[in-house]
Tab-separated table of C-alpha atoms and ligand atoms in Angstrom:
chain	number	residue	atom	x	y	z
I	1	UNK	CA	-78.946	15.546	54.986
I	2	UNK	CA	-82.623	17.157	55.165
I	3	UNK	CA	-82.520	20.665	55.017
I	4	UNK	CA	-84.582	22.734	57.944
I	5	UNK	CA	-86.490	24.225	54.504
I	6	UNK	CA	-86.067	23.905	50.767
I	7	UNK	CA	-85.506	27.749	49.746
I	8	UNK	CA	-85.729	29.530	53.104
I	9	UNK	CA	-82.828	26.974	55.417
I	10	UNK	CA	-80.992	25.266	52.897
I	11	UNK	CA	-78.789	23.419	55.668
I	12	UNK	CA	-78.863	21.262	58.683
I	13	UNK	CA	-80.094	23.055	61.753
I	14	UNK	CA	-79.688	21.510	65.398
I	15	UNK	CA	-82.666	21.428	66.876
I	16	UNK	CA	-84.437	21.158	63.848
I	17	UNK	CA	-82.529	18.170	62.437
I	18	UNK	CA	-83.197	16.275	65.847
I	19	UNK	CA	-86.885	16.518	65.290
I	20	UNK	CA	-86.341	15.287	61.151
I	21	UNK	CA	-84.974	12.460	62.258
I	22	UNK	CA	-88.018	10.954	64.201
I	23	UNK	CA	-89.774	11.826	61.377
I	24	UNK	CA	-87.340	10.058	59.116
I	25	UNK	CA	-86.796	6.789	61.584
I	26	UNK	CA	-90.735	6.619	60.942
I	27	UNK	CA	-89.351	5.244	57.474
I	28	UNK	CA	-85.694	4.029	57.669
I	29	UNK	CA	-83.908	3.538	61.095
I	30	UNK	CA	-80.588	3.725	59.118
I	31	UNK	CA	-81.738	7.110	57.334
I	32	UNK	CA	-82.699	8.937	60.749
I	33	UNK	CA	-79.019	7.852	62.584
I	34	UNK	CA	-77.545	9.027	59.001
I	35	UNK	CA	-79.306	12.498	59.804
I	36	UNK	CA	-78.030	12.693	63.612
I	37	UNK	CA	-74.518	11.320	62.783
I	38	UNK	CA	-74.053	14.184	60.599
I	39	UNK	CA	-74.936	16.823	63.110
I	40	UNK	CA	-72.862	14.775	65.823
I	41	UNK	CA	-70.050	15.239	63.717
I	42	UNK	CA	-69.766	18.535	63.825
I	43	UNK	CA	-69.912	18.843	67.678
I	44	UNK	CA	-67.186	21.306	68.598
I	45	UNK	CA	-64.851	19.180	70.919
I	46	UNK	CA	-65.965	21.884	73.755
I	47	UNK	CA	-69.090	20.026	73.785
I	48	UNK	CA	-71.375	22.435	72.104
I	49	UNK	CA	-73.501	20.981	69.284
I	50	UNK	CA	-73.524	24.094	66.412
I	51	UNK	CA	-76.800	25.606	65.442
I	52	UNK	CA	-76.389	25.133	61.890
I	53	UNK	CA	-74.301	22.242	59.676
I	54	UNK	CA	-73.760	24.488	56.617
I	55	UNK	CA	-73.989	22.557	53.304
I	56	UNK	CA	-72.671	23.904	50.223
I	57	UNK	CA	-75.732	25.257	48.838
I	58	UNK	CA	-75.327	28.675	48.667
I	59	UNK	CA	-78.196	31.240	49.852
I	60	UNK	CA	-78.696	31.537	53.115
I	61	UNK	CA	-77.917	34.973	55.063
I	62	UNK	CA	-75.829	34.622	57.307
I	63	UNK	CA	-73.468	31.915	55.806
I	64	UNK	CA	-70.277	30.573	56.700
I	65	UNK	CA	-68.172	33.224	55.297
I	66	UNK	CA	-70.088	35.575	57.956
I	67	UNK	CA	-69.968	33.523	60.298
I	68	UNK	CA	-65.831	32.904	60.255
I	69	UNK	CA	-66.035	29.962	62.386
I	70	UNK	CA	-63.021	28.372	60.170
I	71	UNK	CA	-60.272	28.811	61.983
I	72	UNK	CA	-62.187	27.901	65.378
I	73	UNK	CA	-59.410	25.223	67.022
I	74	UNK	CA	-62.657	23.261	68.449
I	75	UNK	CA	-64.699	22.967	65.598
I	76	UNK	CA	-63.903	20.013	63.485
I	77	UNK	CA	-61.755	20.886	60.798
I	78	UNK	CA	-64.272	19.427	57.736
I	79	UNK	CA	-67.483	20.706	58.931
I	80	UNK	CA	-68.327	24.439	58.318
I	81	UNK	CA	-71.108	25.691	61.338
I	82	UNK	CA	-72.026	28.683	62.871
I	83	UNK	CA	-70.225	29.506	66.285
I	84	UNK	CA	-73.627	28.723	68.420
I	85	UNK	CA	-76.186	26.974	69.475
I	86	UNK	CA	-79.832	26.355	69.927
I	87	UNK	CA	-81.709	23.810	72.666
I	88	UNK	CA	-80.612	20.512	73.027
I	89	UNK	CA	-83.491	18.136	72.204
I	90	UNK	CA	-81.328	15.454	70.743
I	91	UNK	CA	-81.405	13.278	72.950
I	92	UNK	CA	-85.149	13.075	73.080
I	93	UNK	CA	-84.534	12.272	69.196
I	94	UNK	CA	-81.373	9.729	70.155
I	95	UNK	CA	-84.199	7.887	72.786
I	96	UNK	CA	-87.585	8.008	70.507
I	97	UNK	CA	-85.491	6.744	67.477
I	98	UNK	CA	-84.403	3.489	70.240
I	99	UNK	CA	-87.350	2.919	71.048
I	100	UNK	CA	-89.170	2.779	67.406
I	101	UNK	CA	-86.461	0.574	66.301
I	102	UNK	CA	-86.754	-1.720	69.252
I	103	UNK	CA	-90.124	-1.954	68.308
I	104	UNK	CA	-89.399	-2.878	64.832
I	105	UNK	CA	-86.312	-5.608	66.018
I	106	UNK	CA	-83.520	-7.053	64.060
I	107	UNK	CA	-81.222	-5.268	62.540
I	108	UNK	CA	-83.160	-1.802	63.221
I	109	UNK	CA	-82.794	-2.621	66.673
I	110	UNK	CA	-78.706	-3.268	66.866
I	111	UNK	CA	-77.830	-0.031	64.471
I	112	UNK	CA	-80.139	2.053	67.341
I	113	UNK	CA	-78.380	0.194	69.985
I	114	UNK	CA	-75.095	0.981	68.386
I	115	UNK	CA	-75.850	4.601	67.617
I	116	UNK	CA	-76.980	5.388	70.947
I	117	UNK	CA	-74.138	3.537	72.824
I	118	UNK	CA	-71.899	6.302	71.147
I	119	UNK	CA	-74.015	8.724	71.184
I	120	UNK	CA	-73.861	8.745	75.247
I	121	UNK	CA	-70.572	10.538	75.547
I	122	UNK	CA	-71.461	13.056	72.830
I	123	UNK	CA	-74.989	13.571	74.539
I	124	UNK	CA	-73.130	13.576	78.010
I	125	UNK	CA	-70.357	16.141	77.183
I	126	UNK	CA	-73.037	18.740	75.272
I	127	UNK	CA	-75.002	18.668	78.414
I	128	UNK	CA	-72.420	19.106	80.671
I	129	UNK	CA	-71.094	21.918	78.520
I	130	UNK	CA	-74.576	23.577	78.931
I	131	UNK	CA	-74.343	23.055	82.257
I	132	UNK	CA	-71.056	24.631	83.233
I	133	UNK	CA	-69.545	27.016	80.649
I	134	UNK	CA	-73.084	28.325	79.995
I	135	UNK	CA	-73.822	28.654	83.364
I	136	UNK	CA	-70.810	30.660	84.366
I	137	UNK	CA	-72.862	32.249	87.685
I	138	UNK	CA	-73.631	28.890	88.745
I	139	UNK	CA	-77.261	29.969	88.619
I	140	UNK	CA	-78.742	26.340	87.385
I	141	UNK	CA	-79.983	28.222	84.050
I	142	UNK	CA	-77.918	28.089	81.358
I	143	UNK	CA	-77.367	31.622	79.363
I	144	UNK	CA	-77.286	32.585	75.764
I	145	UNK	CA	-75.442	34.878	74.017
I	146	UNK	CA	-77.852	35.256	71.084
I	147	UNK	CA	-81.336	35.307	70.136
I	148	UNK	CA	-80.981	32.798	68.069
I	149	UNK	CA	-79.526	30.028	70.388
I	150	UNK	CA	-83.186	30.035	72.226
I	151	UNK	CA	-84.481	29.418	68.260
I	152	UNK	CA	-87.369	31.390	69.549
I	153	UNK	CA	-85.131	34.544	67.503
I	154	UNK	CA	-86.990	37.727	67.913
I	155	UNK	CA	-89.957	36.179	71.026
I	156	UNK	CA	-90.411	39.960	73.047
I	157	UNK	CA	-88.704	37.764	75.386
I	158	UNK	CA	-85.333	39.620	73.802
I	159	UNK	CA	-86.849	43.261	73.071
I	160	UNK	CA	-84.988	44.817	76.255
I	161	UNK	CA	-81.898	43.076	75.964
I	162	UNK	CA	-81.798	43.957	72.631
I	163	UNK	CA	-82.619	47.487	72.660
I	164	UNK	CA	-79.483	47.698	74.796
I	165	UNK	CA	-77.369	46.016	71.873
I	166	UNK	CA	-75.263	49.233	70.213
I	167	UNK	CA	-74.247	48.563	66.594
I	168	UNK	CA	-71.808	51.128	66.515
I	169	UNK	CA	-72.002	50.982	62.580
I	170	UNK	CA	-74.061	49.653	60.154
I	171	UNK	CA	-73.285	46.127	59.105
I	172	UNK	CA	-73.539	45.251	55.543
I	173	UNK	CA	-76.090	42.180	55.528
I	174	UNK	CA	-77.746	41.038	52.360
I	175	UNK	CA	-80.956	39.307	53.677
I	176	UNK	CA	-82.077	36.071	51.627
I	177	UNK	CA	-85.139	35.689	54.024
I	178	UNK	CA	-87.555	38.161	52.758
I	179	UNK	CA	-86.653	37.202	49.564
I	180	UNK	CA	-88.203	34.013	50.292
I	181	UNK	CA	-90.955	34.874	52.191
I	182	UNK	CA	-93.226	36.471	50.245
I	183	UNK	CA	-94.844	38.306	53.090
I	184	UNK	CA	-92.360	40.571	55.097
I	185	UNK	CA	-94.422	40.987	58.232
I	186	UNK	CA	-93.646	36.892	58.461
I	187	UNK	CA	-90.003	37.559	59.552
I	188	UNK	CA	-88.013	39.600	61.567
I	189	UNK	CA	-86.698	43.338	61.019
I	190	UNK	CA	-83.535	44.922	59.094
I	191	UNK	CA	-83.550	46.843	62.985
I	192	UNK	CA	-83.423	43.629	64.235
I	193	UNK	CA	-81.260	41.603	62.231
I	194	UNK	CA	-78.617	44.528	62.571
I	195	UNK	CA	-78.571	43.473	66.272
I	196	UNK	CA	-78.503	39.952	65.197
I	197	UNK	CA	-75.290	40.441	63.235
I	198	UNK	CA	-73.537	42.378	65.610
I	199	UNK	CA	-73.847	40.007	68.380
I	200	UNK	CA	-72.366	37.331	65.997
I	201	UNK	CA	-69.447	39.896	64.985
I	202	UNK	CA	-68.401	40.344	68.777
I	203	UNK	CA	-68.038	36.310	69.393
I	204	UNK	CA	-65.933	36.330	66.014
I	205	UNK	CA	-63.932	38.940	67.556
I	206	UNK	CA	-62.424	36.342	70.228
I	207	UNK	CA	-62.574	33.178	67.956
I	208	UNK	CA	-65.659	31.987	69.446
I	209	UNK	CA	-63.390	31.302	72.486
I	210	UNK	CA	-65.846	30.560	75.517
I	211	UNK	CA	-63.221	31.912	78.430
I	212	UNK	CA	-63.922	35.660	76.001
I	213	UNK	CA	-67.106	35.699	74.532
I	214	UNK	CA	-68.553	36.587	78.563
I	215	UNK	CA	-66.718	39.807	78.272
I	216	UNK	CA	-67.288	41.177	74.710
I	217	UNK	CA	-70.609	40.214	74.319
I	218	UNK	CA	-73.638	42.336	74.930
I	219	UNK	CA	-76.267	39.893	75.224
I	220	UNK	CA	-76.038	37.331	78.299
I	221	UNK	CA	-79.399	35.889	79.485
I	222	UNK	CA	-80.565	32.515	81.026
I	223	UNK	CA	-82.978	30.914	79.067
I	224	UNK	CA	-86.024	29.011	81.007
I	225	UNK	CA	-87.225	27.559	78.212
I	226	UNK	CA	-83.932	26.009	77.163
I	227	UNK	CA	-82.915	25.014	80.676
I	228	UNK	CA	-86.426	23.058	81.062
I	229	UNK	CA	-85.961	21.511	77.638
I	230	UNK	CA	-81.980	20.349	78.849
I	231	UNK	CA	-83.772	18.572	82.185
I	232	UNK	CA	-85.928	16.618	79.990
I	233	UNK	CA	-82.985	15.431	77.838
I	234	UNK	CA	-81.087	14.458	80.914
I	235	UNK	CA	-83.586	12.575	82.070
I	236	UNK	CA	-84.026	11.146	78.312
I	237	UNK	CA	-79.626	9.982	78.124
I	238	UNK	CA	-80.083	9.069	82.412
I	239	UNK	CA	-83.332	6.452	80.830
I	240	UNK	CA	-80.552	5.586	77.567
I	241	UNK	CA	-78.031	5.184	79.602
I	242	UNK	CA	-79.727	2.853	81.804
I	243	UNK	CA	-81.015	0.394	79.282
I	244	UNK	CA	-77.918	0.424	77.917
I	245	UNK	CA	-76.138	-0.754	81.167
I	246	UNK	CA	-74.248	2.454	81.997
I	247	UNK	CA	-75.169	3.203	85.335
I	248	UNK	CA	-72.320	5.925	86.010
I	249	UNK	CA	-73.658	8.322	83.221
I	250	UNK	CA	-76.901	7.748	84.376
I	251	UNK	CA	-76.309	9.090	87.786
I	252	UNK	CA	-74.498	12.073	86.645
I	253	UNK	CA	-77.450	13.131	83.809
I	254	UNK	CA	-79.923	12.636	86.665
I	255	UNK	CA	-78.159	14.847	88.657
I	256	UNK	CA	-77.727	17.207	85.702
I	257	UNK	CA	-81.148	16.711	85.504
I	258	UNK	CA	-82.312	18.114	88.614
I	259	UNK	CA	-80.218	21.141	88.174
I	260	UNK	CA	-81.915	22.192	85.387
I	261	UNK	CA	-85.627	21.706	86.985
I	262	UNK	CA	-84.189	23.528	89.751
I	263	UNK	CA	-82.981	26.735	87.891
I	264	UNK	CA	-86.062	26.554	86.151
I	265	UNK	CA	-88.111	26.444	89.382
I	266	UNK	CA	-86.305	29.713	90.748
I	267	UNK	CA	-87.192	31.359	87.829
I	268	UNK	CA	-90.601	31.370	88.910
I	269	UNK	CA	-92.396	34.860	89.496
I	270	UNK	CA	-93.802	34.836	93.616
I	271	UNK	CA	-96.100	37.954	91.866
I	272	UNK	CA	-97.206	36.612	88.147
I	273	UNK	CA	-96.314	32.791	88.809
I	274	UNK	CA	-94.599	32.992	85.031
I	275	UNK	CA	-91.206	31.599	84.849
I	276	UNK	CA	-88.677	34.424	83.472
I	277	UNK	CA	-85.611	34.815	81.975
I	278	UNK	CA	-82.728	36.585	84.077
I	279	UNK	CA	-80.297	39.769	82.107
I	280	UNK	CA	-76.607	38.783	83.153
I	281	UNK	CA	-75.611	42.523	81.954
I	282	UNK	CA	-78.568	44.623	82.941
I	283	UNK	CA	-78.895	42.096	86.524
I	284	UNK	CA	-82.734	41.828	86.355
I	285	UNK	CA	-85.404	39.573	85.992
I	286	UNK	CA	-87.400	39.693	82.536
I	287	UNK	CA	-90.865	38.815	82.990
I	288	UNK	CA	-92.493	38.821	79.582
I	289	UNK	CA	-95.764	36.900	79.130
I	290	UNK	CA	-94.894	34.195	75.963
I	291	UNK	CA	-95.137	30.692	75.829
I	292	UNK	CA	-91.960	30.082	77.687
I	293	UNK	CA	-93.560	31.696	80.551
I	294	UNK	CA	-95.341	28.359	81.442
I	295	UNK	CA	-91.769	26.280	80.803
I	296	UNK	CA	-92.558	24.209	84.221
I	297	UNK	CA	-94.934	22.613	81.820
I	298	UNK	CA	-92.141	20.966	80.164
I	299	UNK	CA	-89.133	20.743	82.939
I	300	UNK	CA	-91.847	19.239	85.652
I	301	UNK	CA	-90.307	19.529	89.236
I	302	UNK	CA	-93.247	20.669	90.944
I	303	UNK	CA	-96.711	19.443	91.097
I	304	UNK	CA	-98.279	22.814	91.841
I	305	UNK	CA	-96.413	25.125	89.899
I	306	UNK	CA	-97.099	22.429	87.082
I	307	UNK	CA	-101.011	22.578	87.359
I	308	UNK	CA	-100.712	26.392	87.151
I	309	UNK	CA	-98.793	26.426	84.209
I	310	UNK	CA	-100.854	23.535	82.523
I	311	UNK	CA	-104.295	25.813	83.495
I	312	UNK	CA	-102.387	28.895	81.996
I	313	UNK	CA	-101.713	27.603	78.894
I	314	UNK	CA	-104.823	25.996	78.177
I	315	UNK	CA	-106.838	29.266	79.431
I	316	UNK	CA	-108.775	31.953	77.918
I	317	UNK	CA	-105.773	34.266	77.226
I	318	UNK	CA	-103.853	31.784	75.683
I	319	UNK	CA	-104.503	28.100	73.734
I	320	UNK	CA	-107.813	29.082	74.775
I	321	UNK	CA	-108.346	32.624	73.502
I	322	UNK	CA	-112.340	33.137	71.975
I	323	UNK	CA	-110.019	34.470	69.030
I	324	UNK	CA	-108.661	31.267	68.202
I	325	UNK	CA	-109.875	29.005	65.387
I	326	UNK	CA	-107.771	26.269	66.225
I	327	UNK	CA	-107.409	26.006	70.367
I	328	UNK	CA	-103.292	25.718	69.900
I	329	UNK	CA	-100.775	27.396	72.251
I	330	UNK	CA	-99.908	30.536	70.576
I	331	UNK	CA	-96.182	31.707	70.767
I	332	UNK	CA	-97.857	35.353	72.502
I	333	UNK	CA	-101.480	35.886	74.219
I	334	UNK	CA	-103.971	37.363	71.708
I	335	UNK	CA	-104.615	39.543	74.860
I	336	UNK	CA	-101.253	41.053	74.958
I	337	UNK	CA	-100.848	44.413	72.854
I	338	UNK	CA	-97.666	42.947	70.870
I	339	UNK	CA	-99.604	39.936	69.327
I	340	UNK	CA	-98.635	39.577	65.814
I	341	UNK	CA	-100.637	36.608	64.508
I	342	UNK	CA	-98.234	35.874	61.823
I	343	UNK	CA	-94.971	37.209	62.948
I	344	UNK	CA	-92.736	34.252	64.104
I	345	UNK	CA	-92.164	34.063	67.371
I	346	UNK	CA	-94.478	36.937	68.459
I	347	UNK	CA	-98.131	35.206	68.387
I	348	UNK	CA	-98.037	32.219	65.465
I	349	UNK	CA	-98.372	28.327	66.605
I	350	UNK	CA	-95.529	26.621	66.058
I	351	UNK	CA	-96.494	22.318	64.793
I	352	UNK	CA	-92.991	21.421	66.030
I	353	UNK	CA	-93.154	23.319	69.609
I	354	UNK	CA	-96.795	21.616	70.016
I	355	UNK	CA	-94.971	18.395	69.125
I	356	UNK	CA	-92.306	19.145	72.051
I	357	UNK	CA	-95.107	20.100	73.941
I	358	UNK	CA	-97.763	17.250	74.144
I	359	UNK	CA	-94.158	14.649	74.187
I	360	UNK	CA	-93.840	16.347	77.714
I	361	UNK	CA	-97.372	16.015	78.602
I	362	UNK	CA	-97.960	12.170	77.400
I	363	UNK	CA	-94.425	11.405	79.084
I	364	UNK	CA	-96.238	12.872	82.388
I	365	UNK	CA	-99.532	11.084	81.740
I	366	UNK	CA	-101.479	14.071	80.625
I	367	UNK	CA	-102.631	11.858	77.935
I	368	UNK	CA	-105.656	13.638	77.512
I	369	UNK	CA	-104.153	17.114	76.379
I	370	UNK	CA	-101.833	15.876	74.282
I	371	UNK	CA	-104.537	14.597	72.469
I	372	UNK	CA	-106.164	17.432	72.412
I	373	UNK	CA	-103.011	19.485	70.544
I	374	UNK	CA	-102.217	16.452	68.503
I	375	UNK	CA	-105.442	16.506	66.725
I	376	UNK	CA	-105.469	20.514	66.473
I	377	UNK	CA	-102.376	20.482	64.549
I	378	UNK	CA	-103.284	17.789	62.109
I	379	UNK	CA	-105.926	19.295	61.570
I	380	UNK	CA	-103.883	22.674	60.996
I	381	UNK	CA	-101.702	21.314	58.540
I	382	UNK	CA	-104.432	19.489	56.809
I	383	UNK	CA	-103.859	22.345	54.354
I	384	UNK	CA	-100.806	20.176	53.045
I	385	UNK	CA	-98.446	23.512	52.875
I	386	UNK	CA	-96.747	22.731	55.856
I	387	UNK	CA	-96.128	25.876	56.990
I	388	UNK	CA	-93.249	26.976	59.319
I	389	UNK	CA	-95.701	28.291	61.926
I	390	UNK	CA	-99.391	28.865	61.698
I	391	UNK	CA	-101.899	32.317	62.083
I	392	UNK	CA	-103.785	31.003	64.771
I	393	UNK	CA	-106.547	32.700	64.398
I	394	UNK	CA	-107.068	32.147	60.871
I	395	UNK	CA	-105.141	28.980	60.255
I	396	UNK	CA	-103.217	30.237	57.557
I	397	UNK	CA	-99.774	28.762	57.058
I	398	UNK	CA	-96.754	31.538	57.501
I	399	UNK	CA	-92.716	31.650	56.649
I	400	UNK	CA	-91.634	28.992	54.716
I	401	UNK	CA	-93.757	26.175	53.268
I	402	UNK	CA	-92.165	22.611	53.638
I	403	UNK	CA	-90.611	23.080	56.526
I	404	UNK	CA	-88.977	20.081	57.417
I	405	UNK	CA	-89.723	19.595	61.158
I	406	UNK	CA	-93.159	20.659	60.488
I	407	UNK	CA	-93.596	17.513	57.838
I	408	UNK	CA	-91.632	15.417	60.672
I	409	UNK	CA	-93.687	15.939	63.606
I	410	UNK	CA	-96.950	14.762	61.582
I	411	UNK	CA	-95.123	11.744	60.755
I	412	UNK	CA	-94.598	10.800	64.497
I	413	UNK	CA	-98.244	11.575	65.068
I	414	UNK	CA	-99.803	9.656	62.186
I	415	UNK	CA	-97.345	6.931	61.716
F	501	2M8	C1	-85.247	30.045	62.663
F	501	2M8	O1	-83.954	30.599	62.896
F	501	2M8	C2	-82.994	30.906	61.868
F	501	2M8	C3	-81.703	31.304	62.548
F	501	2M8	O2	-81.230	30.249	63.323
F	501	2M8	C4	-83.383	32.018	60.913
F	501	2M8	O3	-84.422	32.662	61.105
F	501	2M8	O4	-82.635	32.257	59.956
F	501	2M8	C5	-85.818	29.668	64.048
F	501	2M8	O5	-87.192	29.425	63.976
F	501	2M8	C6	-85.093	28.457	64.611
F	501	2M8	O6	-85.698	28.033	65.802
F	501	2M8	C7	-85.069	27.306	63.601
F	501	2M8	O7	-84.272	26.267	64.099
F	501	2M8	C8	-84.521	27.775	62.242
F	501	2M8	C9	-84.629	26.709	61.154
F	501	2M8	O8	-85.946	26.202	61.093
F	501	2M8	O9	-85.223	28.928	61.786
């Protein structure tokens, strides 16, 4: 198993691990189903694939002990995870490892074949859990109950929802992060992880148990960004599930499919054009300008709304900002006054998200501008550090060095 990070994520995270394993089929086809398999395995038999596989390395904050997902009945009973999750890009992973080892031929091409075969009713029931239980208002979006689960943690996308989080008490928490990171203005706040913590204490207050977690949590929101990425992996198992002769899951994930593009489509601002995430609890719209403002960019579903976003993105206040040295979607316009160049998901460029970015353009012919952020971020991470995310305007790697989707994503590009 490939760690998300050496020191900083010394275990398997979801979204993360999907992205290793292009990088990985790059080199071995049998190595990059290895490093899926052993996320699959820990999908809770609700449907939900965990955030993080713990392994037994010891040093991450929050661990499983924190976490007391062990006596979960639908998490396997020899996997330790966390009790959430984070966007489901695996089967974008599942499809781009088929198609490299059909490439390739042989016996690359059967163990794919194989993998992805049962893969399909993992892929099918993880959507479809998105899809229902997280979308308990029927709104087409699905909702999270954590930062974390949109793994863009503290984006200003949160702030509100999160101001209105009451830890009634402090919560012990001995952070492992800053240790780590040499430069605390990299990672999130004590203020903030406090909010972090209690979120997760409330879900472990019902046992993780989806028909509770609605009513003791405070912190329900659809996620754009996450719905958008679920109609692309829809459409990813619908194409799977076609070449591999199963019609009746295909017409069910296209379906699934269109929900998603739908929700994210009504999400769109008539005023600012953004798309925004919706508060369950406070019932309004939150229309914060960050990246996943422009998430029609990835979801498609309508031609107009997609050349807006495209233009937005690539403008002056954002990928295009006079500020920039490298013309790379930042995570937060260097216009806007919270812009933290090298504060995680409040302004740094993210090699992984460009990767997910520019796979949604080429797969919609916009050839040109994936190009474009391909290049940037080789170029970025000529610096060999690898960084977790990037200063944009300076280039400088920030958070963790060797990050493993980071290493990964150049792979794909170069390989
Ligand atoms: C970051 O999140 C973890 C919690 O899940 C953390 O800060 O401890 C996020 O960037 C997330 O998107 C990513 O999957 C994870 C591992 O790289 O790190």
């Amino acid at each position: 198993m490939v760690t998300a990070a050496p020191k900083l994520y010394p275990h398997q995270w979801s979204w993360d691990a999907a992205l290793i394993s292009i990088g990985l089929a790059h080199m071995s086809i049998p190595r990059a189903l290895r490093e899926l398999e052993n996320l699959f395995r820990a999908q809770w038999s609700t449907g939900m694939i965990p955030h993080i596989v713990f392994s037994d390395v010891p040093g991450y904050f929050p661990g499983p002990d924190v976490w007391s997902t062990d006596t979960v009945p639908a998490k396997p009973h020899d996997v330790r995870t966390s009790g959430i999750c984070q966007p489901p890009v695996h089967a974008i992973a599942v499809a781009r490892i088929l198609d490299l080892a059909v490439a390739k031929g042989g016996e690359d091409r059967r163990l794919a074949e194989d993998f992805a075969r049962t893969s399909l009713d993992r892929l099918v029931a993880w959507h479809q859990w998105l899809m229902t239980v997280r979308d308990p208002s029927g709104l087409d979006l699905v909702e999270i109950h954590h930062g974390w689960e949109s793994g863009m943690d503290n984006s200003p996308r949160w702030d509100e929802a999160y101001a209105n989080v009451v830890v009634p008490e402090p919560i012990p928490m001995a952070r492992h992060d800053i240790k780590v990171v040499g430069n605390i203005e990299d990672r999130p706040t004590d203020r903030e992880y406090q909010r972090y913590l209690q979120l997760m204490r409330e879900m472990a207050s019902v046992n993780f148990d989806d028909a509770q977690i609605n009513d003791v949590v405070q912190f329900r929101i659809t996620d754009v960004f996450l719905t958008a990425v679920l109609a692309l992996a829809c459409d990813e198992t619908a194409r799977l599930a076609e070449l591999l002769g199963r019609e009746d899951v295909a017409d069910g994930q296209r379906a699934l499919a269109d929900r998603a593009r739908r929700g994210v489509l009504s999400c769109v601002s008539p005023d600012t054009g953004r798309c925004r995430d919706f508060d369950v609890r406070a019932g309004q719209w939150v229309d914060v300008p960050t990246i996943a403002s422009w998430s029609v960019l990835v979801s498609g579903g309508d031609d107009a709304v997609w050349a807006d976003h495209r233009a937005a993105l690539v403008g002056e206040h954002w990928a295009g900002h006079p500020s920039l040295r490298f013309p790379l979607p930042p995570t937060v316009s260097p216009d806007d006054p919270g812009f933290r160049p090298r504060t995680y998901w409040r302004g740094p460029t993210w090699p992984f998200l460009n990767w997910l970015l520019t796979w949604a353009l080429a797969r919609r012919g916009d050839r040109a501008l994936a190009a474009t952020w391909r290049d940037a971020t080789l170029e970025l991470l000529g610096d060999g550090a690898f960084g977790e995310y990037y200063d944009p305007q300076t280039g400088q790697p920030a958070g963790s060095h060797d990050q493993s989707w980071t290493a990964a994503v150049a792979i794909d590009w170069i390989a």
